[in-house]
mmCIF file with all atom_site columns, C-alpha atoms in Angstrom:
data_model
loop_
_atom_site.group_PDB
_atom_site.id
_atom_site.type_symbol
_atom_site.label_atom_id
_atom_site.label_alt_id
_atom_site.label_comp_id
_atom_site.label_asym_id
_atom_site.label_entity_id
_atom_site.label_seq_id
_atom_site.pdbx_PDB_ins_code
_atom_site.Cartn_x
_atom_site.Cartn_y
_atom_site.Cartn_z
_atom_site.occupancy
_atom_site.B_iso_or_equiv
_atom_site.pdbx_formal_charge
_atom_site.auth_seq_id
_atom_site.auth_comp_id
_atom_site.auth_asym_id
_atom_site.auth_atom_id
_atom_site.pdbx_PDB_model_num
ATOM 1   C CA . MET A 1 1   ? 24.615 -51.800 5.160   1.00 0.00 ? 1   MET A CA 1
ATOM 2   C CA . SER A 1 2   ? 26.164 -51.828 1.678   1.00 0.00 ? 2   SER A CA 1
ATOM 3   C CA . ASP A 1 3   ? 23.903 -48.968 0.615   1.00 0.00 ? 3   ASP A CA 1
ATOM 4   C CA . ASN A 1 4   ? 25.086 -46.883 3.591   1.00 0.00 ? 4   ASN A CA 1
ATOM 5   C CA . LEU A 1 5   ? 28.733 -47.629 2.810   1.00 0.00 ? 5   LEU A CA 1
ATOM 6   C CA . SER A 1 6   ? 28.225 -46.707 -0.839  1.00 0.00 ? 6   SER A CA 1
ATOM 7   C CA . ALA A 1 7   ? 26.487 -43.472 0.160   1.00 0.00 ? 7   ALA A CA 1
ATOM 8   C CA . ALA A 1 8   ? 29.249 -42.748 2.697   1.00 0.00 ? 8   ALA A CA 1
ATOM 9   C CA . LEU A 1 9   ? 31.912 -43.225 0.028   1.00 0.00 ? 9   LEU A CA 1
ATOM 10  C CA . THR A 1 10  ? 30.082 -40.851 -2.296  1.00 0.00 ? 10  THR A CA 1
ATOM 11  C CA . ILE A 1 11  ? 29.765 -38.311 0.523   1.00 0.00 ? 11  ILE A CA 1
ATOM 12  C CA . PHE A 1 12  ? 33.482 -38.641 1.327   1.00 0.00 ? 12  PHE A CA 1
ATOM 13  C CA . VAL A 1 13  ? 34.566 -37.988 -2.274  1.00 0.00 ? 13  VAL A CA 1
ATOM 14  C CA . SER A 1 14  ? 32.106 -35.118 -2.724  1.00 0.00 ? 14  SER A CA 1
ATOM 15  C CA . SER A 1 15  ? 33.051 -33.456 0.573   1.00 0.00 ? 15  SER A CA 1
ATOM 16  C CA . LEU A 1 16  ? 36.776 -33.906 -0.066  1.00 0.00 ? 16  LEU A CA 1
ATOM 17  C CA . ILE A 1 17  ? 36.615 -32.292 -3.506  1.00 0.00 ? 17  ILE A CA 1
ATOM 18  C CA . THR A 1 18  ? 34.382 -29.465 -2.290  1.00 0.00 ? 18  THR A CA 1
ATOM 19  C CA . LEU A 1 19  ? 36.619 -28.592 0.667   1.00 0.00 ? 19  LEU A CA 1
ATOM 20  C CA . ILE A 1 20  ? 39.811 -28.759 -1.405  1.00 0.00 ? 20  ILE A CA 1
ATOM 21  C CA . VAL A 1 21  ? 38.323 -26.462 -4.041  1.00 0.00 ? 21  VAL A CA 1
ATOM 22  C CA . ILE A 1 22  ? 37.080 -23.998 -1.410  1.00 0.00 ? 22  ILE A CA 1
ATOM 23  C CA . MET A 1 23  ? 40.356 -23.891 0.536   1.00 0.00 ? 23  MET A CA 1
ATOM 24  C CA . ASP A 1 24  ? 42.372 -23.767 -2.711  1.00 0.00 ? 24  ASP A CA 1
ATOM 25  C CA . PRO A 1 25  ? 45.774 -25.067 -1.459  1.00 0.00 ? 25  PRO A CA 1
ATOM 26  C CA . PRO A 1 26  ? 47.652 -23.996 -4.644  1.00 0.00 ? 26  PRO A CA 1
ATOM 27  C CA . GLY A 1 27  ? 46.221 -20.498 -4.336  1.00 0.00 ? 27  GLY A CA 1
ATOM 28  C CA . ALA A 1 28  ? 47.313 -20.309 -0.702  1.00 0.00 ? 28  ALA A CA 1
ATOM 29  C CA . VAL A 1 29  ? 50.921 -21.133 -1.587  1.00 0.00 ? 29  VAL A CA 1
ATOM 30  C CA . PRO A 1 30  ? 51.943 -17.635 -2.822  1.00 0.00 ? 30  PRO A CA 1
ATOM 31  C CA . ILE A 1 31  ? 50.302 -15.979 0.201   1.00 0.00 ? 31  ILE A CA 1
ATOM 32  C CA . PHE A 1 32  ? 51.966 -18.434 2.571   1.00 0.00 ? 32  PHE A CA 1
ATOM 33  C CA . LEU A 1 33  ? 55.372 -17.805 1.018   1.00 0.00 ? 33  LEU A CA 1
ATOM 34  C CA . ALA A 1 34  ? 54.893 -14.036 1.261   1.00 0.00 ? 34  ALA A CA 1
ATOM 35  C CA . LEU A 1 35  ? 53.822 -14.130 4.915   1.00 0.00 ? 35  LEU A CA 1
ATOM 36  C CA . THR A 1 36  ? 56.656 -16.468 5.912   1.00 0.00 ? 36  THR A CA 1
ATOM 37  C CA . ALA A 1 37  ? 59.366 -14.879 3.790   1.00 0.00 ? 37  ALA A CA 1
ATOM 38  C CA . ARG A 1 38  ? 61.509 -13.952 6.824   1.00 0.00 ? 38  ARG A CA 1
ATOM 39  C CA . MET A 1 39  ? 61.171 -17.351 8.489   1.00 0.00 ? 39  MET A CA 1
ATOM 40  C CA . THR A 1 40  ? 63.741 -20.111 8.442   1.00 0.00 ? 40  THR A CA 1
ATOM 41  C CA . PRO A 1 41  ? 62.778 -23.423 6.783   1.00 0.00 ? 41  PRO A CA 1
ATOM 42  C CA . HIS A 1 42  ? 62.144 -24.930 10.223  1.00 0.00 ? 42  HIS A CA 1
ATOM 43  C CA . GLU A 1 43  ? 59.914 -22.028 11.270  1.00 0.00 ? 43  GLU A CA 1
ATOM 44  C CA . ARG A 1 44  ? 58.058 -22.180 7.950   1.00 0.00 ? 44  ARG A CA 1
ATOM 45  C CA . SER A 1 45  ? 57.396 -25.886 8.502   1.00 0.00 ? 45  SER A CA 1
ATOM 46  C CA . GLY A 1 46  ? 56.003 -25.149 11.955  1.00 0.00 ? 46  GLY A CA 1
ATOM 47  C CA . ALA A 1 47  ? 53.815 -22.379 10.553  1.00 0.00 ? 47  ALA A CA 1
ATOM 48  C CA . ALA A 1 48  ? 52.363 -24.781 7.980   1.00 0.00 ? 48  ALA A CA 1
ATOM 49  C CA . ARG A 1 49  ? 51.520 -27.281 10.712  1.00 0.00 ? 49  ARG A CA 1
ATOM 50  C CA . ARG A 1 50  ? 49.940 -24.693 13.018  1.00 0.00 ? 50  ARG A CA 1
ATOM 51  C CA . ALA A 1 51  ? 47.915 -23.115 10.219  1.00 0.00 ? 51  ALA A CA 1
ATOM 52  C CA . SER A 1 52  ? 46.494 -26.506 9.246   1.00 0.00 ? 52  SER A CA 1
ATOM 53  C CA . LEU A 1 53  ? 45.635 -27.380 12.849  1.00 0.00 ? 53  LEU A CA 1
ATOM 54  C CA . VAL A 1 54  ? 43.957 -24.025 13.462  1.00 0.00 ? 54  VAL A CA 1
ATOM 55  C CA . ALA A 1 55  ? 41.866 -24.350 10.318  1.00 0.00 ? 55  ALA A CA 1
ATOM 56  C CA . PHE A 1 56  ? 40.898 -27.907 11.237  1.00 0.00 ? 56  PHE A CA 1
ATOM 57  C CA . GLY A 1 57  ? 39.891 -26.876 14.758  1.00 0.00 ? 57  GLY A CA 1
ATOM 58  C CA . VAL A 1 58  ? 37.757 -23.942 13.622  1.00 0.00 ? 58  VAL A CA 1
ATOM 59  C CA . ILE A 1 59  ? 35.927 -25.922 10.931  1.00 0.00 ? 59  ILE A CA 1
ATOM 60  C CA . ALA A 1 60  ? 35.423 -28.944 13.202  1.00 0.00 ? 60  ALA A CA 1
ATOM 61  C CA . LEU A 1 61  ? 34.030 -26.689 15.935  1.00 0.00 ? 61  LEU A CA 1
ATOM 62  C CA . PHE A 1 62  ? 31.401 -25.253 13.620  1.00 0.00 ? 62  PHE A CA 1
ATOM 63  C CA . ALA A 1 63  ? 30.652 -28.692 12.170  1.00 0.00 ? 63  ALA A CA 1
ATOM 64  C CA . VAL A 1 64  ? 29.776 -29.973 15.661  1.00 0.00 ? 64  VAL A CA 1
ATOM 65  C CA . PHE A 1 65  ? 28.165 -26.910 17.261  1.00 0.00 ? 65  PHE A CA 1
ATOM 66  C CA . GLY A 1 66  ? 27.191 -24.838 14.228  1.00 0.00 ? 66  GLY A CA 1
ATOM 67  C CA . GLN A 1 67  ? 23.580 -26.042 14.161  1.00 0.00 ? 67  GLN A CA 1
ATOM 68  C CA . ARG A 1 68  ? 23.113 -25.145 17.830  1.00 0.00 ? 68  ARG A CA 1
ATOM 69  C CA . ILE A 1 69  ? 24.431 -21.666 17.119  1.00 0.00 ? 69  ILE A CA 1
ATOM 70  C CA . LEU A 1 70  ? 21.985 -21.268 14.238  1.00 0.00 ? 70  LEU A CA 1
ATOM 71  C CA . ASP A 1 71  ? 19.091 -22.454 16.391  1.00 0.00 ? 71  ASP A CA 1
ATOM 72  C CA . TYR A 1 72  ? 20.021 -19.940 19.083  1.00 0.00 ? 72  TYR A CA 1
ATOM 73  C CA . LEU A 1 73  ? 20.103 -17.126 16.521  1.00 0.00 ? 73  LEU A CA 1
ATOM 74  C CA . HIS A 1 74  ? 16.906 -18.402 14.822  1.00 0.00 ? 74  HIS A CA 1
ATOM 75  C CA . VAL A 1 75  ? 18.664 -18.673 11.468  1.00 0.00 ? 75  VAL A CA 1
ATOM 76  C CA . SER A 1 76  ? 17.705 -21.437 9.046   1.00 0.00 ? 76  SER A CA 1
ATOM 77  C CA . ILE A 1 77  ? 20.242 -23.618 7.294   1.00 0.00 ? 77  ILE A CA 1
ATOM 78  C CA . ALA A 1 78  ? 18.817 -22.406 3.973   1.00 0.00 ? 78  ALA A CA 1
ATOM 79  C CA . ALA A 1 79  ? 19.614 -18.799 4.920   1.00 0.00 ? 79  ALA A CA 1
ATOM 80  C CA . LEU A 1 80  ? 23.133 -19.789 5.909   1.00 0.00 ? 80  LEU A CA 1
ATOM 81  C CA . GLN A 1 81  ? 23.480 -21.762 2.696   1.00 0.00 ? 81  GLN A CA 1
ATOM 82  C CA . GLY A 1 82  ? 22.389 -18.770 0.606   1.00 0.00 ? 82  GLY A CA 1
ATOM 83  C CA . ALA A 1 83  ? 24.719 -16.418 2.464   1.00 0.00 ? 83  ALA A CA 1
ATOM 84  C CA . GLY A 1 84  ? 27.560 -18.898 2.155   1.00 0.00 ? 84  GLY A CA 1
ATOM 85  C CA . GLY A 1 85  ? 26.901 -19.232 -1.573  1.00 0.00 ? 85  GLY A CA 1
ATOM 86  C CA . LEU A 1 86  ? 27.092 -15.477 -2.050  1.00 0.00 ? 86  LEU A CA 1
ATOM 87  C CA . LEU A 1 87  ? 30.316 -15.295 -0.029  1.00 0.00 ? 87  LEU A CA 1
ATOM 88  C CA . LEU A 1 88  ? 31.793 -18.143 -2.056  1.00 0.00 ? 88  LEU A CA 1
ATOM 89  C CA . LEU A 1 89  ? 30.835 -16.357 -5.247  1.00 0.00 ? 89  LEU A CA 1
ATOM 90  C CA . LEU A 1 90  ? 32.738 -13.270 -4.108  1.00 0.00 ? 90  LEU A CA 1
ATOM 91  C CA . VAL A 1 91  ? 35.789 -15.408 -3.331  1.00 0.00 ? 91  VAL A CA 1
ATOM 92  C CA . ALA A 1 92  ? 35.471 -17.148 -6.695  1.00 0.00 ? 92  ALA A CA 1
ATOM 93  C CA . LEU A 1 93  ? 35.378 -13.807 -8.502  1.00 0.00 ? 93  LEU A CA 1
ATOM 94  C CA . GLN A 1 94  ? 38.527 -12.740 -6.657  1.00 0.00 ? 94  GLN A CA 1
ATOM 95  C CA . LEU A 1 95  ? 40.264 -15.944 -7.746  1.00 0.00 ? 95  LEU A CA 1
ATOM 96  C CA . LEU A 1 96  ? 39.119 -15.524 -11.341 1.00 0.00 ? 96  LEU A CA 1
ATOM 97  C CA . THR A 1 97  ? 40.165 -11.875 -11.536 1.00 0.00 ? 97  THR A CA 1
ATOM 98  C CA . GLY A 1 98  ? 43.484 -12.452 -9.763  1.00 0.00 ? 98  GLY A CA 1
ATOM 99  C CA . GLN A 1 99  ? 42.940 -10.005 -6.899  1.00 0.00 ? 99  GLN A CA 1
ATOM 100 C CA . GLU A 1 100 ? 45.546 -10.315 -4.182  1.00 0.00 ? 100 GLU A CA 1
ATOM 101 C CA . SER A 1 101 ? 44.549 -11.322 -0.684  1.00 0.00 ? 101 SER A CA 1
ATOM 102 C CA . GLU A 1 102 ? 44.436 -8.475  1.856   1.00 0.00 ? 102 GLU A CA 1
ATOM 103 C CA . ALA A 1 103 ? 45.843 -10.752 4.524   1.00 0.00 ? 103 ALA A CA 1
ATOM 104 C CA . MET A 1 104 ? 49.053 -9.250  5.892   1.00 0.00 ? 104 MET A CA 1
ATOM 105 C CA . ALA A 1 105 ? 51.544 -10.272 8.504   1.00 0.00 ? 105 ALA A CA 1
ATOM 106 C CA . ASP A 1 106 ? 51.160 -7.648  11.265  1.00 0.00 ? 106 ASP A CA 1
ATOM 107 C CA . ALA A 1 107 ? 53.858 -7.291  13.858  1.00 0.00 ? 107 ALA A CA 1
ATOM 108 C CA . GLY A 1 108 ? 53.278 -9.430  16.902  1.00 0.00 ? 108 GLY A CA 1
ATOM 109 C CA . VAL A 1 109 ? 50.644 -11.625 15.229  1.00 0.00 ? 109 VAL A CA 1
ATOM 110 C CA . ASN A 1 110 ? 51.202 -15.317 14.632  1.00 0.00 ? 110 ASN A CA 1
ATOM 111 C CA . VAL A 1 111 ? 50.563 -15.555 10.903  1.00 0.00 ? 111 VAL A CA 1
ATOM 112 C CA . ALA A 1 112 ? 49.981 -19.301 11.217  1.00 0.00 ? 112 ALA A CA 1
ATOM 113 C CA . MET A 1 113 ? 46.800 -18.515 13.160  1.00 0.00 ? 113 MET A CA 1
ATOM 114 C CA . VAL A 1 114 ? 45.796 -15.204 11.569  1.00 0.00 ? 114 VAL A CA 1
ATOM 115 C CA . PRO A 1 115 ? 45.439 -14.813 8.643   1.00 0.00 ? 115 PRO A CA 1
ATOM 116 C CA . LEU A 1 116 ? 46.638 -18.252 7.432   1.00 0.00 ? 116 LEU A CA 1
ATOM 117 C CA . GLY A 1 117 ? 44.612 -20.563 9.679   1.00 0.00 ? 117 GLY A CA 1
ATOM 118 C CA . THR A 1 118 ? 41.616 -18.268 9.637   1.00 0.00 ? 118 THR A CA 1
ATOM 119 C CA . PRO A 1 119 ? 40.180 -16.660 7.582   1.00 0.00 ? 119 PRO A CA 1
ATOM 120 C CA . LEU A 1 120 ? 42.383 -17.741 4.662   1.00 0.00 ? 120 LEU A CA 1
ATOM 121 C CA . LEU A 1 121 ? 41.803 -21.486 5.146   1.00 0.00 ? 121 LEU A CA 1
ATOM 122 C CA . ALA A 1 122 ? 38.922 -21.709 7.617   1.00 0.00 ? 122 ALA A CA 1
ATOM 123 C CA . GLY A 1 123 ? 36.806 -19.032 5.991   1.00 0.00 ? 123 GLY A CA 1
ATOM 124 C CA . PRO A 1 124 ? 33.003 -18.678 5.824   1.00 0.00 ? 124 PRO A CA 1
ATOM 125 C CA . GLY A 1 125 ? 32.826 -20.802 2.696   1.00 0.00 ? 125 GLY A CA 1
ATOM 126 C CA . ALA A 1 126 ? 34.575 -23.800 4.223   1.00 0.00 ? 126 ALA A CA 1
ATOM 127 C CA . ILE A 1 127 ? 32.585 -23.499 7.450   1.00 0.00 ? 127 ILE A CA 1
ATOM 128 C CA . VAL A 1 128 ? 29.222 -23.365 5.666   1.00 0.00 ? 128 VAL A CA 1
ATOM 129 C CA . ALA A 1 129 ? 30.170 -26.192 3.305   1.00 0.00 ? 129 ALA A CA 1
ATOM 130 C CA . MET A 1 130 ? 31.214 -28.374 6.246   1.00 0.00 ? 130 MET A CA 1
ATOM 131 C CA . MET A 1 131 ? 28.036 -27.703 8.217   1.00 0.00 ? 131 MET A CA 1
ATOM 132 C CA . LEU A 1 132 ? 25.872 -28.514 5.213   1.00 0.00 ? 132 LEU A CA 1
ATOM 133 C CA . ALA A 1 133 ? 27.876 -31.652 4.489   1.00 0.00 ? 133 ALA A CA 1
ATOM 134 C CA . VAL A 1 134 ? 27.428 -32.898 8.059   1.00 0.00 ? 134 VAL A CA 1
ATOM 135 C CA . GLN A 1 135 ? 23.689 -32.240 7.979   1.00 0.00 ? 135 GLN A CA 1
ATOM 136 C CA . GLN A 1 136 ? 23.150 -33.868 4.595   1.00 0.00 ? 136 GLN A CA 1
ATOM 137 C CA . ALA A 1 137 ? 25.425 -36.806 5.425   1.00 0.00 ? 137 ALA A CA 1
ATOM 138 C CA . GLY A 1 138 ? 23.538 -37.559 8.632   1.00 0.00 ? 138 GLY A CA 1
ATOM 139 C CA . THR A 1 139 ? 20.245 -37.571 6.737   1.00 0.00 ? 139 THR A CA 1
ATOM 140 C CA . THR A 1 140 ? 21.547 -39.677 3.846   1.00 0.00 ? 140 THR A CA 1
ATOM 141 C CA . ALA A 1 141 ? 23.843 -42.234 5.479   1.00 0.00 ? 141 ALA A CA 1
ATOM 142 C CA . GLY A 1 142 ? 23.545 -41.699 9.230   1.00 0.00 ? 142 GLY A CA 1
ATOM 143 C CA . VAL A 1 143 ? 26.642 -42.094 11.369  1.00 0.00 ? 143 VAL A CA 1
ATOM 144 C CA . ALA A 1 144 ? 28.634 -43.542 8.456   1.00 0.00 ? 144 ALA A CA 1
ATOM 145 C CA . GLY A 1 145 ? 27.987 -40.380 6.452   1.00 0.00 ? 145 GLY A CA 1
ATOM 146 C CA . GLU A 1 146 ? 29.081 -38.123 9.301   1.00 0.00 ? 146 GLU A CA 1
ATOM 147 C CA . VAL A 1 147 ? 32.261 -40.176 9.734   1.00 0.00 ? 147 VAL A CA 1
ATOM 148 C CA . ALA A 1 148 ? 32.880 -39.863 5.985   1.00 0.00 ? 148 ALA A CA 1
ATOM 149 C CA . VAL A 1 149 ? 32.622 -36.065 6.235   1.00 0.00 ? 149 VAL A CA 1
ATOM 150 C CA . GLY A 1 150 ? 35.061 -36.077 9.151   1.00 0.00 ? 150 GLY A CA 1
ATOM 151 C CA . LEU A 1 151 ? 37.526 -38.166 7.164   1.00 0.00 ? 151 LEU A CA 1
ATOM 152 C CA . ALA A 1 152 ? 37.092 -35.801 4.215   1.00 0.00 ? 152 ALA A CA 1
ATOM 153 C CA . LEU A 1 153 ? 38.004 -32.877 6.482   1.00 0.00 ? 153 LEU A CA 1
ATOM 154 C CA . LEU A 1 154 ? 41.088 -34.742 7.725   1.00 0.00 ? 154 LEU A CA 1
ATOM 155 C CA . GLY A 1 155 ? 42.087 -35.571 4.154   1.00 0.00 ? 155 GLY A CA 1
ATOM 156 C CA . THR A 1 156 ? 41.606 -31.987 3.046   1.00 0.00 ? 156 THR A CA 1
ATOM 157 C CA . MET A 1 157 ? 43.733 -30.621 5.870   1.00 0.00 ? 157 MET A CA 1
ATOM 158 C CA . GLY A 1 158 ? 46.381 -33.210 5.000   1.00 0.00 ? 158 GLY A CA 1
ATOM 159 C CA . VAL A 1 159 ? 46.460 -31.898 1.433   1.00 0.00 ? 159 VAL A CA 1
ATOM 160 C CA . VAL A 1 160 ? 46.580 -28.308 2.682   1.00 0.00 ? 160 VAL A CA 1
ATOM 161 C CA . TYR A 1 161 ? 49.458 -29.118 5.037   1.00 0.00 ? 161 TYR A CA 1
ATOM 162 C CA . LEU A 1 162 ? 51.448 -30.822 2.281   1.00 0.00 ? 162 LEU A CA 1
ATOM 163 C CA . PHE A 1 163 ? 51.021 -27.814 -0.029  1.00 0.00 ? 163 PHE A CA 1
ATOM 164 C CA . LEU A 1 164 ? 52.103 -25.397 2.713   1.00 0.00 ? 164 LEU A CA 1
ATOM 165 C CA . ARG A 1 165 ? 54.872 -27.652 4.000   1.00 0.00 ? 165 ARG A CA 1
ATOM 166 C CA . PHE A 1 166 ? 56.377 -27.999 0.531   1.00 0.00 ? 166 PHE A CA 1
ATOM 167 C CA . ALA A 1 167 ? 55.259 -24.583 -0.728  1.00 0.00 ? 167 ALA A CA 1
ATOM 168 C CA . THR A 1 168 ? 58.668 -23.729 -2.122  1.00 0.00 ? 168 THR A CA 1
ATOM 169 C CA . VAL A 1 169 ? 58.842 -27.013 -4.054  1.00 0.00 ? 169 VAL A CA 1
ATOM 170 C CA . VAL A 1 170 ? 55.260 -26.674 -5.326  1.00 0.00 ? 170 VAL A CA 1
ATOM 171 C CA . ARG A 1 171 ? 55.921 -23.180 -6.578  1.00 0.00 ? 171 ARG A CA 1
ATOM 172 C CA . ARG A 1 172 ? 59.124 -24.323 -8.264  1.00 0.00 ? 172 ARG A CA 1
ATOM 173 C CA . VAL A 1 173 ? 57.288 -27.180 -10.005 1.00 0.00 ? 173 VAL A CA 1
ATOM 174 C CA . LEU A 1 174 ? 54.175 -25.262 -11.053 1.00 0.00 ? 174 LEU A CA 1
ATOM 175 C CA . GLY A 1 175 ? 55.948 -22.006 -11.738 1.00 0.00 ? 175 GLY A CA 1
ATOM 176 C CA . GLU A 1 176 ? 54.245 -18.627 -11.631 1.00 0.00 ? 176 GLU A CA 1
ATOM 177 C CA . SER A 1 177 ? 52.022 -19.371 -14.621 1.00 0.00 ? 177 SER A CA 1
ATOM 178 C CA . GLY A 1 178 ? 51.086 -22.827 -13.304 1.00 0.00 ? 178 GLY A CA 1
ATOM 179 C CA . THR A 1 179 ? 50.079 -21.423 -9.919  1.00 0.00 ? 179 THR A CA 1
ATOM 180 C CA . VAL A 1 180 ? 47.971 -18.737 -11.594 1.00 0.00 ? 180 VAL A CA 1
ATOM 181 C CA . LEU A 1 181 ? 46.321 -21.324 -13.855 1.00 0.00 ? 181 LEU A CA 1
ATOM 182 C CA . ALA A 1 182 ? 45.497 -23.585 -10.888 1.00 0.00 ? 182 ALA A CA 1
ATOM 183 C CA . THR A 1 183 ? 43.995 -20.616 -9.058  1.00 0.00 ? 183 THR A CA 1
ATOM 184 C CA . ARG A 1 184 ? 41.818 -19.673 -12.056 1.00 0.00 ? 184 ARG A CA 1
ATOM 185 C CA . ILE A 1 185 ? 40.529 -23.238 -12.427 1.00 0.00 ? 185 ILE A CA 1
ATOM 186 C CA . ALA A 1 186 ? 39.751 -23.366 -8.719  1.00 0.00 ? 186 ALA A CA 1
ATOM 187 C CA . GLY A 1 187 ? 37.871 -20.079 -9.059  1.00 0.00 ? 187 GLY A CA 1
ATOM 188 C CA . LEU A 1 188 ? 35.770 -21.460 -11.893 1.00 0.00 ? 188 LEU A CA 1
ATOM 189 C CA . LEU A 1 189 ? 34.869 -24.604 -9.945  1.00 0.00 ? 189 LEU A CA 1
ATOM 190 C CA . LEU A 1 190 ? 34.195 -22.573 -6.828  1.00 0.00 ? 190 LEU A CA 1
ATOM 191 C CA . SER A 1 191 ? 31.809 -20.258 -8.697  1.00 0.00 ? 191 SER A CA 1
ATOM 192 C CA . ALA A 1 192 ? 29.814 -23.297 -9.879  1.00 0.00 ? 192 ALA A CA 1
ATOM 193 C CA . ILE A 1 193 ? 29.604 -24.602 -6.295  1.00 0.00 ? 193 ILE A CA 1
ATOM 194 C CA . ALA A 1 194 ? 28.491 -21.161 -5.081  1.00 0.00 ? 194 ALA A CA 1
ATOM 195 C CA . VAL A 1 195 ? 25.714 -20.888 -7.674  1.00 0.00 ? 195 VAL A CA 1
ATOM 196 C CA . GLN A 1 196 ? 24.497 -24.388 -6.784  1.00 0.00 ? 196 GLN A CA 1
ATOM 197 C CA . MET A 1 197 ? 24.405 -23.478 -3.081  1.00 0.00 ? 197 MET A CA 1
ATOM 198 C CA . VAL A 1 198 ? 22.323 -20.378 -3.787  1.00 0.00 ? 198 VAL A CA 1
ATOM 199 C CA . ALA A 1 199 ? 19.984 -22.367 -6.041  1.00 0.00 ? 199 ALA A CA 1
ATOM 200 C CA . ASN A 1 200 ? 19.526 -25.013 -3.339  1.00 0.00 ? 200 ASN A CA 1
ATOM 201 C CA . ALA A 1 201 ? 18.776 -22.303 -0.765  1.00 0.00 ? 201 ALA A CA 1
ATOM 202 C CA . VAL A 1 202 ? 16.148 -20.701 -3.002  1.00 0.00 ? 202 VAL A CA 1
ATOM 203 C CA . GLN A 1 203 ? 14.587 -24.100 -3.683  1.00 0.00 ? 203 GLN A CA 1
ATOM 204 C CA . SER A 1 204 ? 14.485 -24.808 0.057   1.00 0.00 ? 204 SER A CA 1
ATOM 205 C CA . PHE A 1 205 ? 12.797 -21.465 0.770   1.00 0.00 ? 205 PHE A CA 1
ATOM 206 C CA . VAL A 1 206 ? 10.187 -22.096 -1.954  1.00 0.00 ? 206 VAL A CA 1
ATOM 207 C CA . THR A 1 207 ? 9.511  -25.626 -0.683  1.00 0.00 ? 207 THR A CA 1
ATOM 208 C CA . ASN A 1 208 ? 9.093  -24.485 2.915   1.00 0.00 ? 208 ASN A CA 1
ATOM 209 C CA . ALA A 1 209 ? 6.827  -21.622 1.879   1.00 0.00 ? 209 ALA A CA 1
ATOM 210 C CA . ALA A 1 210 ? 4.575  -23.883 -0.199  1.00 0.00 ? 210 ALA A CA 1
#
């Protein structure tokens, strides 16, 4: 029992850090402020809450039913892991080079759902990372590991909500240079995670082929 709890704690910390790095709450702050520039403080608060809930729902949906979808499409988890790693690497390069997000607030579209909730927060990288975490947690620590991943997702969305809810304050504290620095560091960490995912996928393919 103690071994499972220890493994679950390790899984929780690892999943929490991975999801926070992938979603990059500090990097989402400038985009959130730009898309909600015409909103009142009350409306901006509501947008932060809805964006967090939408992202949580999308990621949780794929965490529960993602494997069934892969089985239906005859796609292996290693293939998804490799594709997710490549997508994460592209995102990491965008963060490192400072490219602006193409997400824009179109007329008549609820920006809290699109593009804030998805794909800005609940993007391919977060979905793949969550699916892999659930699979690995179930193998390593059973139900306790899966619960730990779920708690990590809740914790991550709590952090995301706080950053969006207090986006104006965060930007004031970090400043323009601080926000840029946080985004660059997140990009560096994200690139390392992406390379590791690709390496694990290649190793899995080689092992299965042997």
